[in-house]
Coordinates of C-alpha atoms in Angstrom, one line a residue:
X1126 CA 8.8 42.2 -18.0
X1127 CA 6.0 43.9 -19.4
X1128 CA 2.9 45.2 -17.8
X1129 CA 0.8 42.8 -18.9
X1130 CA 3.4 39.6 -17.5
X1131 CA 3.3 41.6 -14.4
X1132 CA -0.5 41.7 -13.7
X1133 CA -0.7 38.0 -14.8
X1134 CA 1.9 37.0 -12.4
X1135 CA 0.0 39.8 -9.3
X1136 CA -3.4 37.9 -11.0
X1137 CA -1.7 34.5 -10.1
X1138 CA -0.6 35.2 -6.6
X1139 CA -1.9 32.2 -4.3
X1140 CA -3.8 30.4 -6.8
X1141 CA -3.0 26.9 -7.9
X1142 CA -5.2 27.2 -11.3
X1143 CA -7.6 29.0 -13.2
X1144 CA -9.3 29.0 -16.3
X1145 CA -10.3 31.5 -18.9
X1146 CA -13.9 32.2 -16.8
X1147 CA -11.3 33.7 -13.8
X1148 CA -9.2 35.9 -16.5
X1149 CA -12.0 37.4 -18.0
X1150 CA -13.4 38.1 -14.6
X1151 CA -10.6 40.1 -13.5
X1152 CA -9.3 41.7 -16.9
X1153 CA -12.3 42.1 -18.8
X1154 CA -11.7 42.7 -22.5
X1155 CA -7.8 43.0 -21.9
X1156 CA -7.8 39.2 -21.2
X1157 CA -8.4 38.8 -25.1
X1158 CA -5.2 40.8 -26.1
X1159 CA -2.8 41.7 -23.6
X1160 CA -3.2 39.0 -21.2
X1161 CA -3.6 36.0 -23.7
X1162 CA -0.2 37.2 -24.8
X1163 CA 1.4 37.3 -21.2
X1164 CA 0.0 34.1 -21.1
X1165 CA 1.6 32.3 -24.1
X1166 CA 5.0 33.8 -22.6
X1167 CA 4.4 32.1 -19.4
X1168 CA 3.4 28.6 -21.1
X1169 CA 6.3 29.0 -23.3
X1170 CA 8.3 29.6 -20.1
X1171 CA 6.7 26.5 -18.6
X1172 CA 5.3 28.9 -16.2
X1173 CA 1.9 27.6 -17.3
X1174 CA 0.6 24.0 -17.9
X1175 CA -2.4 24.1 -19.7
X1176 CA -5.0 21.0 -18.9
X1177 CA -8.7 19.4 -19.4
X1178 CA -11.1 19.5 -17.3
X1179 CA -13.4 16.5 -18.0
X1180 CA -16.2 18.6 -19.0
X1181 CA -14.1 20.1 -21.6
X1182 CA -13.0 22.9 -20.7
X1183 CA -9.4 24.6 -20.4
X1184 CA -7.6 25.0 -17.3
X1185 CA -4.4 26.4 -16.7
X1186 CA -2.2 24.8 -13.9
X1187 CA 0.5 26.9 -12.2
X1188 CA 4.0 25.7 -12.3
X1189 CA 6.1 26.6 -9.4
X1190 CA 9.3 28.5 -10.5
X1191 CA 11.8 25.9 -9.0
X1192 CA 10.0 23.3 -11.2
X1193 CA 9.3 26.0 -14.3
X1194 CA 13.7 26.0 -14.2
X1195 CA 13.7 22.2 -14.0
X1196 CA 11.1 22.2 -17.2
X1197 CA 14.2 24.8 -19.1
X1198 CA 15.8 23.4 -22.4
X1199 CA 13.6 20.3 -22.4
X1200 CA 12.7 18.9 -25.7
X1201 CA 9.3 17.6 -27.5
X1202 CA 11.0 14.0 -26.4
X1203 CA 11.5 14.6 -23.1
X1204 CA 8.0 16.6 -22.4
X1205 CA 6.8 13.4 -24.0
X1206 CA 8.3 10.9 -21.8
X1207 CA 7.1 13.2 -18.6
X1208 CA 3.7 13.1 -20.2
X1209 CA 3.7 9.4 -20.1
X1210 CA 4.8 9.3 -16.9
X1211 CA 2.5 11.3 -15.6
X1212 CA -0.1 9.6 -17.1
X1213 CA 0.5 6.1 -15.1
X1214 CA 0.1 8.6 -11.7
X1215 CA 0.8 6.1 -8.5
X1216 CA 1.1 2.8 -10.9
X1217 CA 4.5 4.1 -12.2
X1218 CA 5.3 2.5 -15.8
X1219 CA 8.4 0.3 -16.9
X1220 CA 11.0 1.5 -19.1
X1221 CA 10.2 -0.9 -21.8
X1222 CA 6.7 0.4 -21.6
X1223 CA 7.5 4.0 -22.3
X1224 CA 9.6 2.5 -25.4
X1225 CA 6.6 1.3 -26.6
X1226 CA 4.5 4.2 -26.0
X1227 CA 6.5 6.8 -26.7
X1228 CA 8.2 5.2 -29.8
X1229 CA 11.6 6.3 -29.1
X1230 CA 14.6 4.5 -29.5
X1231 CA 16.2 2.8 -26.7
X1232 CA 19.3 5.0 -25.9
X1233 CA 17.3 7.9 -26.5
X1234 CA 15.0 7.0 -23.9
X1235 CA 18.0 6.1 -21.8
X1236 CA 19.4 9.5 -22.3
X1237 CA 15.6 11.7 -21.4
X1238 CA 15.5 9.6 -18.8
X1239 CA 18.5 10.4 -17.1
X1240 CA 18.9 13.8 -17.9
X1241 CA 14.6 14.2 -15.7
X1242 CA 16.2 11.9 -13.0
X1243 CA 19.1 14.9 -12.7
X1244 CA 16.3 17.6 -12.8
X1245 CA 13.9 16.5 -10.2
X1246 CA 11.3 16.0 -12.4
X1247 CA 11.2 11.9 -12.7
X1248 CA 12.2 9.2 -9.9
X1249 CA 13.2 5.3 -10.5
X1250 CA 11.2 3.0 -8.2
X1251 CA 12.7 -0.9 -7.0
X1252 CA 9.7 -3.0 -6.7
X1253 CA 9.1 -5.7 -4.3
X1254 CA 8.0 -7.9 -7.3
X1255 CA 11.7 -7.1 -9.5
X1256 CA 15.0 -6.3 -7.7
X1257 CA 16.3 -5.7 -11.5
X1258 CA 13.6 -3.5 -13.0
X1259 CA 13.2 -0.1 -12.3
X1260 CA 9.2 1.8 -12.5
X1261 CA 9.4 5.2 -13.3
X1262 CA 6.5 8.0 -11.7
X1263 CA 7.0 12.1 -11.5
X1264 CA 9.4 13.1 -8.7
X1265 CA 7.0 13.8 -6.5
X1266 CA 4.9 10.9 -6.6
X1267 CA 4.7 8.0 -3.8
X1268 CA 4.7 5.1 -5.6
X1269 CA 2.0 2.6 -5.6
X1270 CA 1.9 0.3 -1.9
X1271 CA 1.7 -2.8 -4.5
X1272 CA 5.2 -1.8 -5.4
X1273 CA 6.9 -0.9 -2.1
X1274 CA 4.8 -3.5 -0.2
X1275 CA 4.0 -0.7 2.2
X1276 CA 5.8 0.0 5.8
X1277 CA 6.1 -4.3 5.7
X1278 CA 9.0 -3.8 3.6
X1279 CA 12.7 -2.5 3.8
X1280 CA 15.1 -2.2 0.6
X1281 CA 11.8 -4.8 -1.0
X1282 CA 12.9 -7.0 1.9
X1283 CA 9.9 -8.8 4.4
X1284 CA 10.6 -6.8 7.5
X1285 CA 10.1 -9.7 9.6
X1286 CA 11.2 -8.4 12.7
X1287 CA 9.0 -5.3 12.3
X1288 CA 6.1 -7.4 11.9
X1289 CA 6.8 -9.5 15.1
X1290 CA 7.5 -6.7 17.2
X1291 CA 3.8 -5.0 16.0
X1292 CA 2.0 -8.2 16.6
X1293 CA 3.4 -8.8 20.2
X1294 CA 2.5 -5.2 21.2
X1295 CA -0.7 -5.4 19.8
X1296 CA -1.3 -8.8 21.6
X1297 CA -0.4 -6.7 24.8
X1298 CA -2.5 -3.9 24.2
X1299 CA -5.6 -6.9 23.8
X1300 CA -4.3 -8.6 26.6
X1301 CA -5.4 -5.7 29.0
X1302 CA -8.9 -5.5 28.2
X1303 CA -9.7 -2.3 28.8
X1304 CA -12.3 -0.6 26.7
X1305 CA -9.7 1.6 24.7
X1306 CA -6.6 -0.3 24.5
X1307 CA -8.5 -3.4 22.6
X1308 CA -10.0 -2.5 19.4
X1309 CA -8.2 -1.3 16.0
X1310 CA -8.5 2.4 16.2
X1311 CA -7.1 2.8 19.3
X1312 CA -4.1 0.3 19.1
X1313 CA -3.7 2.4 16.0
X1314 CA -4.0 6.2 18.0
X1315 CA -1.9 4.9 20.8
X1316 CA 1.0 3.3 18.5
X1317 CA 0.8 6.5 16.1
X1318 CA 1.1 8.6 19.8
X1319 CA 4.0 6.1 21.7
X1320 CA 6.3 6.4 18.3
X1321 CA 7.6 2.6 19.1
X1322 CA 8.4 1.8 15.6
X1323 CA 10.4 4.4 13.5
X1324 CA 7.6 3.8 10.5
X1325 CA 4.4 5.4 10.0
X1326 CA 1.7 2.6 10.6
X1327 CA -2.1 3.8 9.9
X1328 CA -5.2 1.5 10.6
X1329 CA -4.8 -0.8 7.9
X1330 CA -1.6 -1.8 8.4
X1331 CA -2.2 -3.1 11.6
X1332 CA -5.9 -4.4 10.3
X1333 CA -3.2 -6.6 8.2
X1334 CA -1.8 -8.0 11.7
X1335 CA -4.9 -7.8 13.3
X1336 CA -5.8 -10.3 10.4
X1337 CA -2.6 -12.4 10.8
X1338 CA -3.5 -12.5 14.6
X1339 CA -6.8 -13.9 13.4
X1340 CA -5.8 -16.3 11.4
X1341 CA -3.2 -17.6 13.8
X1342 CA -5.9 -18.5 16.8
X1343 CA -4.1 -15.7 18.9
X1344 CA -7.3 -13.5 19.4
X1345 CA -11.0 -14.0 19.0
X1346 CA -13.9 -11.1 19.4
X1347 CA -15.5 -10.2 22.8
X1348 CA -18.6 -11.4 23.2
X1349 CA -19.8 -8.1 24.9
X1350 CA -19.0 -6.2 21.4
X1351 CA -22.0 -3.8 21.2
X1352 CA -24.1 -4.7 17.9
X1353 CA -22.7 -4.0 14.3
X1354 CA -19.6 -2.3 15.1
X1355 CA -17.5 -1.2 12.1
X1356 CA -14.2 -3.0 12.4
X1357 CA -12.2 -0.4 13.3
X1358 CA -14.1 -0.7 16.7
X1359 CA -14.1 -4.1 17.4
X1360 CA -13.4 -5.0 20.5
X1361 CA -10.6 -8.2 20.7
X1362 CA -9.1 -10.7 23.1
X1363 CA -7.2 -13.4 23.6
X1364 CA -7.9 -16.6 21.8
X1365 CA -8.4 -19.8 25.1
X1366 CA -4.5 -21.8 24.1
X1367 CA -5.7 -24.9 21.9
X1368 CA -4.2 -27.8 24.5
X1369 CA -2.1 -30.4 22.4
X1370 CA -3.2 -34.7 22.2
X1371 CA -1.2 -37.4 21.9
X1372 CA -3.9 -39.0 20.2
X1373 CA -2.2 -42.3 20.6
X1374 CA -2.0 -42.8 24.2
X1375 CA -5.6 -42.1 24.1
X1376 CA -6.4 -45.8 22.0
X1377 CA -6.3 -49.3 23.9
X1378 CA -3.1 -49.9 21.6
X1379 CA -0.9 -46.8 22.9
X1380 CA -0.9 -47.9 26.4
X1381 CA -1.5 -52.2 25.6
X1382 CA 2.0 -53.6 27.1
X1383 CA 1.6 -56.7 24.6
X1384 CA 0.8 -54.3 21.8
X1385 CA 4.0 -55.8 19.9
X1386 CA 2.1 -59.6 20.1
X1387 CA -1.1 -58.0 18.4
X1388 CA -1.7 -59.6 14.8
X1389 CA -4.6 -60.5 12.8
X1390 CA -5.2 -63.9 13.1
X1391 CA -2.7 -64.1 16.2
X1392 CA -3.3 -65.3 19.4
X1393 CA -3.7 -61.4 20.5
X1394 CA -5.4 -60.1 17.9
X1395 CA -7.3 -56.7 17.5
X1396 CA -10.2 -58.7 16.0
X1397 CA -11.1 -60.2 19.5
X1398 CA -9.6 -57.5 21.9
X1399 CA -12.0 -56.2 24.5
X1400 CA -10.5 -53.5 25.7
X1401 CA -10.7 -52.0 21.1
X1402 CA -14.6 -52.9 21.6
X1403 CA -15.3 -50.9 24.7
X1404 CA -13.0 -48.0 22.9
X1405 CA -15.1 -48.2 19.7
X1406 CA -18.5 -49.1 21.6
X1407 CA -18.8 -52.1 19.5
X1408 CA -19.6 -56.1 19.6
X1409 CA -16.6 -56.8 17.8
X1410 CA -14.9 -55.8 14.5
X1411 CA -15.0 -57.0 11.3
X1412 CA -12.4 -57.1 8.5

């Protein structure tokens, strides 16, 4: 290794990038021979990624050396295909897609893709909207919650019985009314804290219950909520039960014993029953 290598890597030591600002800064004119060698070794070694800033100007990126030996005998074809990739960050991109954008022929692009799936460098991704189709983002990328559906999902199945079990302990923590228990953000401290379910579940997850719960009739606000609270701090309870009707028993035909005489135009007729005009708080009906 020579000298100059060396003092780029000591010059590197805990940083994560730098640009051409930081090189001259610390190797004055030597960062204009020695130095922009030592650094074409390390890009060439993969060492170094070299980006754009958005005002234009160059950055250099620091590749850690487990991931510099993943990057070792790769192609133009394959650095092409990770570029793509890369691109999509958290959407992740089909394979059909990179086909299109990367021009490459089908088994080709079969072939780069497995061989970055082997290195660490690329992951498939089963979406909740195609068992079949696989998304593709960098390794170490969490894919998008639109794909995955979030904790709400298991192998892209509804969790059902996850979702069940949340809602009923949340309808218990409202249920106490206790400043504390009731309200979003600390149903969500307290669940986080009690470990209950064997997912990570932030705030707006369980704002998606909390909206379920909603929507259901199970819980209403409090009416001693102070002013505009954000809605993490809402305060919540339970919902007064909505009481059934048998809406028939409740008309002078549902409990009329000769109900099965009644006819227009009969003898018992609807048009000159008493007991339909007090009901209707009319004189009489017309047809």
């Amino acid at each position: 290794m020579s000298n100059a290598v060396a003092d780029l890597y000591a010059f590197m030591d805990g940083k994560s990038k730098f640009t051409q600002v930081d090189l001259f800064e610390a190797f004055g004119k030597r960062a204009e021979t020695e130095i922009m060698g030592a650094l074409n070794v390390l890009v060439k070694d993969r060492r170094i990624k070299l980006l754009q800033t958005e005002s234009g100007e160059v950055e250099f990126e620091i590749v850690a050396e487990d991931k510099a030996r993943a990057f070792k005998g790769l192609g133009q074809d394959h650095m092409l295909v990770l570029q793509e990739v890369g691109k999509v960050e958290r959407k992740g991109i089909y394979k059909k897609q990179l086909k299109r954008v990367t021009g490459l022929p089908q088994a080709q692009l079969t072939r780069i893709l497995k061989t970055l799936e082997s290195r660490k460098l690329v992951k498939p991704v089963k979406t909740i909207a195609s068992k079949t189709m696989n998304l593709y983002v960098l390794y170490d990328v969490a894919p998008a919650r639109e794909h995955t559906g979030g904790p709400w999902y298991t192998d892209q199945e509804f969790d059902l019985e996850l979702v069940s079990m949340v809602s009923q302990w949340m309808l218990m923590q409202i249920a106490k009314g206790t400043r504390g228990t009731d309200d979003l953000q600390s149903m969500t401290t307290v669940l986080q804290n009690t470990k209950i379910v064997n997912v990570e579940l932030g705030t707006d997850d369980l704002k998606q219950i909390l909206d379920k719960l909603i929507f259901e009739g199970k819980i209403e606000k409090r009416s001693d909520n102070d002013g505009d609270l954000e809605d993490i701090h809402v305060r919540w309870k339970l919902a007064p039960p909505v009481r059934s009707h048998n809406y028939l028993d409740q008309t002078p035909c549902g409990v009329c014993p000769v109900r099965q005489d009644c006819h227009p135009g009969g003898v018992i007729s609807p048009t000159t029953c008493k007991y339909m005009d007090e009901w209707l708080g009319s004189e009489g009906l017309l047809f």
